[in-house]
PDB file of C-alpha atoms in Angstrom:
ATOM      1  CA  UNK A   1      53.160 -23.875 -32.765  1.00 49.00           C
ATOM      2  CA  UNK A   2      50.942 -26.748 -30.833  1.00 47.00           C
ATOM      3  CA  UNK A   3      47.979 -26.604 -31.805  1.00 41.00           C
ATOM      4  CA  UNK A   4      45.138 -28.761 -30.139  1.00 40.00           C
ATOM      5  CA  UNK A   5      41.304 -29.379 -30.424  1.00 35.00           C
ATOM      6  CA  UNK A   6      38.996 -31.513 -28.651  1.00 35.00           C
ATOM      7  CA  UNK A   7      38.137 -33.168 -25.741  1.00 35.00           C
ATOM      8  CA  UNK A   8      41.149 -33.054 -23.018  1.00 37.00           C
ATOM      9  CA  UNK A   9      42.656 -36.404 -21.993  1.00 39.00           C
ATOM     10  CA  UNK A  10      41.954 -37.491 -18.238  1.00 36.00           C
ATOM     11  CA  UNK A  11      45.310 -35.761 -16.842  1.00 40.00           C
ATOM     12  CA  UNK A  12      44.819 -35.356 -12.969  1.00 37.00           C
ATOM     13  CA  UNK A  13      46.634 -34.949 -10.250  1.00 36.00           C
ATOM     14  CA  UNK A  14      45.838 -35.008  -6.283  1.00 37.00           C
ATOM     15  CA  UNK A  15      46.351 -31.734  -4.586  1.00 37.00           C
ATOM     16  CA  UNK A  16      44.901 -29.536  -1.546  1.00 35.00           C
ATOM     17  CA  UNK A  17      43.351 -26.542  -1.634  1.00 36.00           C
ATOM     18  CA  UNK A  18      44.229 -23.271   0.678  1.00 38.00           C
ATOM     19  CA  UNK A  19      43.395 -22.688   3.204  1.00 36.00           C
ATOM     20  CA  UNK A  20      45.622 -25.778   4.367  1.00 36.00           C
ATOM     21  CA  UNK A  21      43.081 -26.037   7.496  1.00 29.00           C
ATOM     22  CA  UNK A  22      40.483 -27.262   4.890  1.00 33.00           C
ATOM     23  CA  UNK A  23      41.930 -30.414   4.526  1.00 33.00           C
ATOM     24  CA  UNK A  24      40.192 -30.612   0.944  1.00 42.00           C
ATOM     25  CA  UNK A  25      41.581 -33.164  -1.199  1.00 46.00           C
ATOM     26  CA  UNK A  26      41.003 -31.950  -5.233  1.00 52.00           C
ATOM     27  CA  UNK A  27      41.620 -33.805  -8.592  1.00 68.00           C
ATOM     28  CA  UNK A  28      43.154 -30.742 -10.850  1.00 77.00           C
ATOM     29  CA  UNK A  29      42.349 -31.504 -14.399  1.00 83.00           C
ATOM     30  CA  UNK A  30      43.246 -29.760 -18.173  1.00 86.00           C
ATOM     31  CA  UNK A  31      45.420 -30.449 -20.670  1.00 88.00           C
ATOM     32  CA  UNK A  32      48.099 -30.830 -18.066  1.00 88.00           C
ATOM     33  CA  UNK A  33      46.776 -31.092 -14.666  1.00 87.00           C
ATOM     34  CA  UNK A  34      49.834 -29.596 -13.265  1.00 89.00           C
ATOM     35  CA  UNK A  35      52.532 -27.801 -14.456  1.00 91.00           C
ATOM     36  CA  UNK A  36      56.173 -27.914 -12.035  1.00 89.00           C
ATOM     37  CA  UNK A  37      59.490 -25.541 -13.007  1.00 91.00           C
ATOM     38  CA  UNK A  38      57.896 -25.987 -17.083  1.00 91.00           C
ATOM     39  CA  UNK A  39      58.248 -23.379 -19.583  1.00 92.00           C
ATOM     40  CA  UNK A  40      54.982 -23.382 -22.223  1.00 93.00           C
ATOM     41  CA  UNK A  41      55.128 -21.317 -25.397  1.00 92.00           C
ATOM     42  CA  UNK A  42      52.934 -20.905 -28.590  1.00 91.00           C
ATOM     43  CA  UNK A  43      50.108 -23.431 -27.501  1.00 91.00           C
ATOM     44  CA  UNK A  44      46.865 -23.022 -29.183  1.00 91.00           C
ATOM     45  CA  UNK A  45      44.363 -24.892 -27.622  1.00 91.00           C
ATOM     46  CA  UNK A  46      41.016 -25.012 -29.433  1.00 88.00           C
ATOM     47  CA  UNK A  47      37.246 -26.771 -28.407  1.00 87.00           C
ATOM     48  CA  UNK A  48      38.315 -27.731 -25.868  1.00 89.00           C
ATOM     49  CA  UNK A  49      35.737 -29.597 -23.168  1.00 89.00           C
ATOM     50  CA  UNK A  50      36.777 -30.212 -19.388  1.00 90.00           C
ATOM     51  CA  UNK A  51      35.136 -31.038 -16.625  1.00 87.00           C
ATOM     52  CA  UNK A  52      36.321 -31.332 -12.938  1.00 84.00           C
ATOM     53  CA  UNK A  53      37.480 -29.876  -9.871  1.00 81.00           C
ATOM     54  CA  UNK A  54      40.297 -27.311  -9.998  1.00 86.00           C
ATOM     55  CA  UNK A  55      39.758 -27.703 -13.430  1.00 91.00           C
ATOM     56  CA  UNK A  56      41.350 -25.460 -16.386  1.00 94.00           C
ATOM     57  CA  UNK A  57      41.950 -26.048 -20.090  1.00 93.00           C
ATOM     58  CA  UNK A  58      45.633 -25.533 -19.806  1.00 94.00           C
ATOM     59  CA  UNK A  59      46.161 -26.658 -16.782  1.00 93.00           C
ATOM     60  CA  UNK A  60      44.180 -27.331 -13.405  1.00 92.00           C
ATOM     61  CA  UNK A  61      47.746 -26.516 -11.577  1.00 92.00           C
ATOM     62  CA  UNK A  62      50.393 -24.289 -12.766  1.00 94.00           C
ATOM     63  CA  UNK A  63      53.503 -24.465 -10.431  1.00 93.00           C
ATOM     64  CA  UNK A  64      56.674 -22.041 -10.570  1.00 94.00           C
ATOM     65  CA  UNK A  65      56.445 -22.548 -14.859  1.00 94.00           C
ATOM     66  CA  UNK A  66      56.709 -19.648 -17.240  1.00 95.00           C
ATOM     67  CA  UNK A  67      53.474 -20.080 -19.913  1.00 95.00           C
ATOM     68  CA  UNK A  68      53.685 -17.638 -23.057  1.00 96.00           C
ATOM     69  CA  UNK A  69      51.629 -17.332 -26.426  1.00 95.00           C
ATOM     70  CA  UNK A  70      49.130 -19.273 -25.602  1.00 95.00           C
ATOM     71  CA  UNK A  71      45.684 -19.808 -26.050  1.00 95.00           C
ATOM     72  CA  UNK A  72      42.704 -21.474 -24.955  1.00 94.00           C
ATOM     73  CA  UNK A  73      39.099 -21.860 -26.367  1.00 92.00           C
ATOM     74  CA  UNK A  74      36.060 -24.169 -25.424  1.00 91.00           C
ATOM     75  CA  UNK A  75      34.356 -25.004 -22.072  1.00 91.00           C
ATOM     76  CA  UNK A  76      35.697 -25.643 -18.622  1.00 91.00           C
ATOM     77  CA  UNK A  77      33.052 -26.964 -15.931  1.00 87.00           C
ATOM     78  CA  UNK A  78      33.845 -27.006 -12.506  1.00 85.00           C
ATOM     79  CA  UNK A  79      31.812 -29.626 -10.157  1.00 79.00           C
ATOM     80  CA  UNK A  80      31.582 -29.661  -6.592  1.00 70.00           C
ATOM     81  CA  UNK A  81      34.298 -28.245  -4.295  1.00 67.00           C
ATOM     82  CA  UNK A  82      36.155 -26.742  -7.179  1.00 75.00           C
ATOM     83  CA  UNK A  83      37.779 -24.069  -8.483  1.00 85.00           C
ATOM     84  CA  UNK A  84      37.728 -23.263 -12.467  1.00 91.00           C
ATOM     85  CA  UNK A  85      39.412 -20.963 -14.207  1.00 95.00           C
ATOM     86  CA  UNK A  86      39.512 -20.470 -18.671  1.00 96.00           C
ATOM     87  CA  UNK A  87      43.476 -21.225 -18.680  1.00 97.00           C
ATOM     88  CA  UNK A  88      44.055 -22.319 -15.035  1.00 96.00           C
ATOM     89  CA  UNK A  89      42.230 -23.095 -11.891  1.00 93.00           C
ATOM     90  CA  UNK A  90      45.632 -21.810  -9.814  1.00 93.00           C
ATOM     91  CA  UNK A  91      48.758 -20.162 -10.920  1.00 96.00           C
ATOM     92  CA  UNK A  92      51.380 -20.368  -7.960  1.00 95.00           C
ATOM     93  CA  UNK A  93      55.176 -18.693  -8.103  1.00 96.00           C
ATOM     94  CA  UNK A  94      54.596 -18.723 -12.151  1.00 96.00           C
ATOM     95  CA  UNK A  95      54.822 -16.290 -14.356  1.00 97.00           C
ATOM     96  CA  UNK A  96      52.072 -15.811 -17.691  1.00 98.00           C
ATOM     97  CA  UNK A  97      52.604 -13.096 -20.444  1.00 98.00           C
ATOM     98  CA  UNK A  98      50.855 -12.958 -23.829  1.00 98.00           C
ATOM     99  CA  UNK A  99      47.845 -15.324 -23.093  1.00 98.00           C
ATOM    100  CA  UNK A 100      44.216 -15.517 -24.034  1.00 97.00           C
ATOM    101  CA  UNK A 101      40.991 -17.195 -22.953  1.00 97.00           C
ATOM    102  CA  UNK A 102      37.874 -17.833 -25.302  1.00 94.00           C
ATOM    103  CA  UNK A 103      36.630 -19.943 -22.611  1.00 93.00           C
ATOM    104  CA  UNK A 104      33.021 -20.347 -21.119  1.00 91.00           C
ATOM    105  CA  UNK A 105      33.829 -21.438 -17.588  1.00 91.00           C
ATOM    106  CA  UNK A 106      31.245 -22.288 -15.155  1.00 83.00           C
ATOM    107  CA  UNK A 107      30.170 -24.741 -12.670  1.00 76.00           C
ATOM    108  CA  UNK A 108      27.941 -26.295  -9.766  1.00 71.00           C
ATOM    109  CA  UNK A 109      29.913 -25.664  -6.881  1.00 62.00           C
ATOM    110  CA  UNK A 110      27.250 -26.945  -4.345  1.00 61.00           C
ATOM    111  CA  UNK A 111      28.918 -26.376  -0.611  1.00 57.00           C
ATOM    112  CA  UNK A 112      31.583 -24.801  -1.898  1.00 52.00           C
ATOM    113  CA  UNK A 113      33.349 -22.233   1.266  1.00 53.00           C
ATOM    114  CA  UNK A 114      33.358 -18.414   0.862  1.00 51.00           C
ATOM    115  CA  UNK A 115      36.643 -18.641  -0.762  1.00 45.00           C
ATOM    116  CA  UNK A 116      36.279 -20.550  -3.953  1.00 59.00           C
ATOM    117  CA  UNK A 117      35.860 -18.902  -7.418  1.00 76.00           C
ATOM    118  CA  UNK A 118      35.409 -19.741 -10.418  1.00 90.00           C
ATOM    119  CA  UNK A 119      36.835 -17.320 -13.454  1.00 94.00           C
ATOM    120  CA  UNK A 120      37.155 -16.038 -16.441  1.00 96.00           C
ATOM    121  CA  UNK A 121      41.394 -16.545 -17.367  1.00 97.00           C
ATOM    122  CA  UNK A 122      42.847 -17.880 -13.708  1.00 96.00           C
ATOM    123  CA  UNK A 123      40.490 -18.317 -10.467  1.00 92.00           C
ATOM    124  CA  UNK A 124      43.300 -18.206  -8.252  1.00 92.00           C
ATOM    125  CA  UNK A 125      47.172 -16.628  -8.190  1.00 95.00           C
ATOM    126  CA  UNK A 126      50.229 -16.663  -5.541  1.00 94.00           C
ATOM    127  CA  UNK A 127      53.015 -15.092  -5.813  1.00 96.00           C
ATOM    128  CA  UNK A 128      52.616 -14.994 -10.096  1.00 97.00           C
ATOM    129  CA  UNK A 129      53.415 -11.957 -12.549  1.00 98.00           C
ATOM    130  CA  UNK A 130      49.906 -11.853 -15.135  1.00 98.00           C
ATOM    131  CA  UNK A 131      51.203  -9.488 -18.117  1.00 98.00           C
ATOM    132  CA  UNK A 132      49.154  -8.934 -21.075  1.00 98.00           C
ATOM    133  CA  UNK A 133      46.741 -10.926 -20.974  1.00 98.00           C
ATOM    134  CA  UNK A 134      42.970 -10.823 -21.292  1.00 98.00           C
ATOM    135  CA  UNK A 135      39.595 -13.153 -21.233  1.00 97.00           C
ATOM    136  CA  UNK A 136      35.873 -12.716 -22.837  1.00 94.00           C
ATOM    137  CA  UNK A 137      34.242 -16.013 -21.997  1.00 92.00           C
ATOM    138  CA  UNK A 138      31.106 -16.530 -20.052  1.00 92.00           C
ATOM    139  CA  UNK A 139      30.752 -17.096 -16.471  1.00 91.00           C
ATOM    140  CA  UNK A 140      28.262 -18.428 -14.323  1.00 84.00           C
ATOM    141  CA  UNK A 141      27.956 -20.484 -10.893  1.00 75.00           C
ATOM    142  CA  UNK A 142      25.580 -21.282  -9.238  1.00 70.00           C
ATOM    143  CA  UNK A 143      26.811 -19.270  -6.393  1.00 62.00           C
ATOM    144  CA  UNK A 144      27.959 -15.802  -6.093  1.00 58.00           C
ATOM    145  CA  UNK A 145      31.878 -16.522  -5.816  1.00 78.00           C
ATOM    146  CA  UNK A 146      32.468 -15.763  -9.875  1.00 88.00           C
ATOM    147  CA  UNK A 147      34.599 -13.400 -11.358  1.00 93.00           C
ATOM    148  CA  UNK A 148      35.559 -11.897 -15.030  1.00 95.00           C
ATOM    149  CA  UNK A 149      39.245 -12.394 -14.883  1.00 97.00           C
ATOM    150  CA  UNK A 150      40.617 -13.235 -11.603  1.00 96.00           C
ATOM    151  CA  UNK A 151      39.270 -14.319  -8.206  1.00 91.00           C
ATOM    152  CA  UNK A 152      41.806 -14.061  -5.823  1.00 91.00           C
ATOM    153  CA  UNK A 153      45.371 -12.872  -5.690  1.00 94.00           C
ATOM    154  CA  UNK A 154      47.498 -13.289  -3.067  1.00 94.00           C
ATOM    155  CA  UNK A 155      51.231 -13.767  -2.203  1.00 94.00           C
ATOM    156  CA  UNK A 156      52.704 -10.347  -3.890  1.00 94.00           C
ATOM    157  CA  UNK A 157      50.995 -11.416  -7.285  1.00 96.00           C
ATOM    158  CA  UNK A 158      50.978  -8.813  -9.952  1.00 97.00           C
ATOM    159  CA  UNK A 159      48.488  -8.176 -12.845  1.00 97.00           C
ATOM    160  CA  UNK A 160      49.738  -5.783 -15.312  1.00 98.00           C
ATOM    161  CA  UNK A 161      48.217  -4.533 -18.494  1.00 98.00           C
ATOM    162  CA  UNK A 162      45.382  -7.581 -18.428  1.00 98.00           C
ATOM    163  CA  UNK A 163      41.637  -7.020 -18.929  1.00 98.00           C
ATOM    164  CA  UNK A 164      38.383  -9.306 -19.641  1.00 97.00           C
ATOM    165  CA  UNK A 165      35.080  -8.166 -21.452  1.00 95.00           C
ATOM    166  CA  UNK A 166      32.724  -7.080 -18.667  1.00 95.00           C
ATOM    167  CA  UNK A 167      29.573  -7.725 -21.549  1.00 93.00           C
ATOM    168  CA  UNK A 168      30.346 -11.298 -23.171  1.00 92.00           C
ATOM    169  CA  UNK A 169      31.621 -12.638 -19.511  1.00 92.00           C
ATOM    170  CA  UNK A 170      28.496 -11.060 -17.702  1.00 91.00           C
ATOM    171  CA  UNK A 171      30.860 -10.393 -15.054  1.00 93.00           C
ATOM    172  CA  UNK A 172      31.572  -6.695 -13.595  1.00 94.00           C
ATOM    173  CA  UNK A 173      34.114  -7.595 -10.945  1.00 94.00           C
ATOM    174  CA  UNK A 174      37.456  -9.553 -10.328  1.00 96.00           C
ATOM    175  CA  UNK A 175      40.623  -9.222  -8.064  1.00 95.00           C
ATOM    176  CA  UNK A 176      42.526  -7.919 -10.453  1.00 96.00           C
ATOM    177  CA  UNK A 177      42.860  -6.858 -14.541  1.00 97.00           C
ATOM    178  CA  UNK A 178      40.447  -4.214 -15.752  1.00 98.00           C
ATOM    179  CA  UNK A 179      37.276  -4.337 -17.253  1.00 98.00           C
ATOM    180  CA  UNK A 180      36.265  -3.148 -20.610  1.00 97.00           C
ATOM    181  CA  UNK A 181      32.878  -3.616 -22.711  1.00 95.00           C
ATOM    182  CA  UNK A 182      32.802  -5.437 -25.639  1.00 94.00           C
ATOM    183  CA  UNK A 183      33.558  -2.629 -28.240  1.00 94.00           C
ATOM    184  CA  UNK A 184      36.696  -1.505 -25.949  1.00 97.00           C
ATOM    185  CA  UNK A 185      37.855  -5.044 -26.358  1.00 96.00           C
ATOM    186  CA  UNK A 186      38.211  -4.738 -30.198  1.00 95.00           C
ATOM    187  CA  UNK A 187      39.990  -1.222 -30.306  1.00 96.00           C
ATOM    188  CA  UNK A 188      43.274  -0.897 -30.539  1.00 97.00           C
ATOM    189  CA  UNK A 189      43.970   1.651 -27.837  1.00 97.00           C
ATOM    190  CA  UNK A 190      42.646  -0.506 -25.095  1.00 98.00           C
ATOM    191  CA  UNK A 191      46.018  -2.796 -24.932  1.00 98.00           C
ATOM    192  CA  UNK A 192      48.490  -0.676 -23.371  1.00 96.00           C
ATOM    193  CA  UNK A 193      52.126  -1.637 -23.793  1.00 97.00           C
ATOM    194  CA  UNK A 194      51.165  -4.825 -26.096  1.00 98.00           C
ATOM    195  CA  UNK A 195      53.478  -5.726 -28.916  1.00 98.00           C
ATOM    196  CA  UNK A 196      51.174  -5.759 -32.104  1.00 97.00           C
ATOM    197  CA  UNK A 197      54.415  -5.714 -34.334  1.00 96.00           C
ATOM    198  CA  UNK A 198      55.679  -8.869 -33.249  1.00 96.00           C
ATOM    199  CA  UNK A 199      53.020 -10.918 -30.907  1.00 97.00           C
ATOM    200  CA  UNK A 200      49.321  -9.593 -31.457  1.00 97.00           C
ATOM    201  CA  UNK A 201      47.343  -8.828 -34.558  1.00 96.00           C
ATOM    202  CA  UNK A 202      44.234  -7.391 -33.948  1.00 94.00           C
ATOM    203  CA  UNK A 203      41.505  -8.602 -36.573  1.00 90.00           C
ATOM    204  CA  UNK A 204      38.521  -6.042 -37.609  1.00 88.00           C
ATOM    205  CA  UNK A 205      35.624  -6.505 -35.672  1.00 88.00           C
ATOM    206  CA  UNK A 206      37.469  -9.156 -33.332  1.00 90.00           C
ATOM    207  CA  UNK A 207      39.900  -9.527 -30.232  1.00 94.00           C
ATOM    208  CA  UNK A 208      43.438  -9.739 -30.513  1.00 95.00           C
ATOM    209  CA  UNK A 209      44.948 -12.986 -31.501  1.00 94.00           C
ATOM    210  CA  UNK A 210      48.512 -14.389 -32.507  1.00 95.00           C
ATOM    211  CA  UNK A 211      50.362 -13.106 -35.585  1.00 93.00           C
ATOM    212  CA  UNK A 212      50.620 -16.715 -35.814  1.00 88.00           C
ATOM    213  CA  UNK A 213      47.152 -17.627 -35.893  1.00 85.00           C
ATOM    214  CA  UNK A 214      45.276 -18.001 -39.714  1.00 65.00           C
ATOM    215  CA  UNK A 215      42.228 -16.485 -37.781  1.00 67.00           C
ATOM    216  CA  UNK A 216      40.675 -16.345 -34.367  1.00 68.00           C
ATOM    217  CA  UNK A 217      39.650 -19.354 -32.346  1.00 73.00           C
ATOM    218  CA  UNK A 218      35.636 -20.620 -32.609  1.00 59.00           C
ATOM    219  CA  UNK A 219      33.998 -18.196 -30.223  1.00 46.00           C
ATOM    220  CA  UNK A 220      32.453 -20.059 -27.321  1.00 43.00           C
ATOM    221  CA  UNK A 221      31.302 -16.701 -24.884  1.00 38.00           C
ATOM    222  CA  UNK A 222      27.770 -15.748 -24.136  1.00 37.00           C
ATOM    223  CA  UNK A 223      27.187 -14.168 -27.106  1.00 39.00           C
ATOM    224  CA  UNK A 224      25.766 -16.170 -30.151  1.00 37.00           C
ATOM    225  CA  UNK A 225      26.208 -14.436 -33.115  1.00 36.00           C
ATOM    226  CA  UNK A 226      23.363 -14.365 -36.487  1.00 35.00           C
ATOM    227  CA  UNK A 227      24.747 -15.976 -39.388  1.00 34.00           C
ATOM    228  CA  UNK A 228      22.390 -14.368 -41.383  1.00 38.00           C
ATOM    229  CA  UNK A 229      21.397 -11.366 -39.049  1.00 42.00           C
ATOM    230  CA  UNK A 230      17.400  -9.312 -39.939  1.00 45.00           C
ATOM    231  CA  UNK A 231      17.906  -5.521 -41.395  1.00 50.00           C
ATOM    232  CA  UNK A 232      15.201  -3.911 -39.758  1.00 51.00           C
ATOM    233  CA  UNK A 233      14.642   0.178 -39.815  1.00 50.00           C
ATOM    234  CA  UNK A 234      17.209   2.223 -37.411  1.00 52.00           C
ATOM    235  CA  UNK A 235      16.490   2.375 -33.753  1.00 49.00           C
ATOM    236  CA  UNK A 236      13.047   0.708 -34.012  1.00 47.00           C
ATOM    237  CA  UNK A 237      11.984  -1.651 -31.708  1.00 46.00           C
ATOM    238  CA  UNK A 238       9.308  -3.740 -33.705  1.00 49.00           C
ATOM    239  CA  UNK A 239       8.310  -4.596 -37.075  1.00 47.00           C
ATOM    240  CA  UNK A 240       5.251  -5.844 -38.766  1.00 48.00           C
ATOM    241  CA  UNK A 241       6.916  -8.084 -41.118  1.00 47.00           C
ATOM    242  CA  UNK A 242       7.893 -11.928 -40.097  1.00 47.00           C
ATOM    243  CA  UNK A 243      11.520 -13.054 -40.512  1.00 47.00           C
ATOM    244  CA  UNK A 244      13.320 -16.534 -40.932  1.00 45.00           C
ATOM    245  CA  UNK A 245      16.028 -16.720 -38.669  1.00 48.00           C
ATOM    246  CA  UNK A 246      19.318 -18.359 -39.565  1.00 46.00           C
ATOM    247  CA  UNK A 247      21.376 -19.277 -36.284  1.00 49.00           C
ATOM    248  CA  UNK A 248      24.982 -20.639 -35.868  1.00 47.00           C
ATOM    249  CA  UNK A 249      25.345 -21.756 -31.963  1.00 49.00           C
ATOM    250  CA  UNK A 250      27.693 -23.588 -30.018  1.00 47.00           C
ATOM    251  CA  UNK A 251      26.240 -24.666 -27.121  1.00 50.00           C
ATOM    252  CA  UNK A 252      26.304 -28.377 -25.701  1.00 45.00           C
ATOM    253  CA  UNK A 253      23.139 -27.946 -23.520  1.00 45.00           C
ATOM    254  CA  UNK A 254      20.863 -24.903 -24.579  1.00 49.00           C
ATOM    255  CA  UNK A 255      17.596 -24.168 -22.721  1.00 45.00           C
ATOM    256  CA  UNK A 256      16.720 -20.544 -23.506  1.00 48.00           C
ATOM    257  CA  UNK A 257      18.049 -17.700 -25.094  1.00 52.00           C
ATOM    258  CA  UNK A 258      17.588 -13.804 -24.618  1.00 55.00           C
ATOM    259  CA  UNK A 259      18.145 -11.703 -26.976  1.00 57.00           C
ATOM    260  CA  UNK A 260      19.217  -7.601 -27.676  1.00 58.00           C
ATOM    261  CA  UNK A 261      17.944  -5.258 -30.992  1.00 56.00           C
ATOM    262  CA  UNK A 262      19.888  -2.257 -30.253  1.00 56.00           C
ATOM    263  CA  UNK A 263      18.802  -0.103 -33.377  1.00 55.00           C
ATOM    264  CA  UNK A 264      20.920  -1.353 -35.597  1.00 57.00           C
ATOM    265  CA  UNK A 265      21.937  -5.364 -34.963  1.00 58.00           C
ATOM    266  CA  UNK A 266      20.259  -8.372 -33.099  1.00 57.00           C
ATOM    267  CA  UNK A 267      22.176 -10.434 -30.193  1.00 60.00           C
ATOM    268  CA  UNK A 268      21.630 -13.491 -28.904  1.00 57.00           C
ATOM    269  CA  UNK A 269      22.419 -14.313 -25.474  1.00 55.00           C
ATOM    270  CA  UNK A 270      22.762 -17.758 -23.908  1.00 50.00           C
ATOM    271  CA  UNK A 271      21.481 -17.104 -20.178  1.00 45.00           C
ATOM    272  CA  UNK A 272      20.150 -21.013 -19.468  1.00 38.00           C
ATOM    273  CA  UNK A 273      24.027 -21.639 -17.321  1.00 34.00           C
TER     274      UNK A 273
END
């Protein structure tokens, strides 16, 4: 297995976005910045940091390539006319089974046209087969265009047995995979017609990872997560006594935080993107 963490190397490629009347030359940028006729197995790609137009932590590009077992976790930023997606900006004539994103992907796509996205696993497809796959990282643009798993599909592309966390992404909708809240992410039944005897494990309290994998990538969603969390009485919503909070987060540039007491358990949420 490949594994990876870090920053990504400056890999980039000129390409044009669709449609061709745009004219729009792009600088794809990832790991790779573009994949051609490649085949890509049992890559685990961890912290990653990217930043770019059609910009991806695999790859800003994927071209007619077949990319299984992989994995991607970190932050992908997509600036100006750009496209973004947790694995891939575009997937075109390629086919991806067994993948996962742990991505926060977002981006300032300032004069960006109506048909630009930025997503959670791949922003755009063509004529690509998505199979088993899923995403739970955060997304947010500063326009409307985002979406939790997909944001366009096109060319006879088919998404089968994929889905992204609707809660950790804060994303409801996408052109194709199926949403499921945070809890349905982490049970078992959710993953129809996954192979958890040979491919997926799926850890207690967590999302399904690799057989392969020692233990699931740093988590870099919306969520961040007490190290120490407060016990306070059952479905109260205040307490007289003070409490020293003790806070692991992963955040580059924090501004403000929200945060959730549902009864039982505190959640902090990084809204400042």
């Amino acid at each position: 297995m490949l594994s990876v963490s870090g920053r990504m190397p400056a890999s980039h490629f000129d390409a044009y976005t669709e449609p061709d009347w745009l004219c729009q030359k792009i600088t794809a940028v990832g790991l790779f910045s573009k994949t051609q006729a490649a085949q890509i197995k049992d890559v685990v790609l961890e912290n990653i940091n990217v930043t770019g137009r059609a910009a991806g932590g695999l790859a800003g590009y994927i071209d007619s390539s077949f990319i299984n077992k992989t994995s991607v976790s970190g932050v992908v930023k997509a600036t100006g006319y750009a496209r973004g997606g947790g694995l891939a900006a575009t997937a075109d004539s390629s086919e991806i089974r067994d993948s996962y994103s742990w991505v926060r992907v977002y981006g300032d796509l300032s004069g960006t046209p109506e048909g630009s996205y930025i997503s959670g696993f791949i922003d755009q497809t063509y004529s690509s087969l998505i199979i088993n796959c899923y995403s739970m990282g955060y997304v947010s643009s500063n326009v409307f265009r985002a979406a939790g798993f997909i944001g366009t599909v096109s060319g006879g592309s088919v998404i089968t047995s994929s889905y992204w966390d609707t809660q950790t992404s804060g994303q409801t909708t996408s052109a194709g995979g199926v949403g499921k809240t945070t809890a349905e992410m982490k049970t078992l039944s959710t993953f129809v017609g996954w192979d958890f005897n040979n491919i997926w494990s799926l850890p207690s309290n967590s999302y399904p990872v690799f057989q392969s994998q020692s233990s699931p990538p740093g988590e870099v969603g919306s969520q961040i997560f007490f190290v120490s969390p407060p016990t306070l009485p059952n479905n109260s919503i205040s307490d007289k006594r003070n409490y020293e909070l003790k806070v692991s987060i992963v955040e580059d540039s924090l501004r403000e935080v929200k945060y959730n007491w549902n009864g039982t358990n505190f959640t902090l949420y990084n809204n400042s993107l």
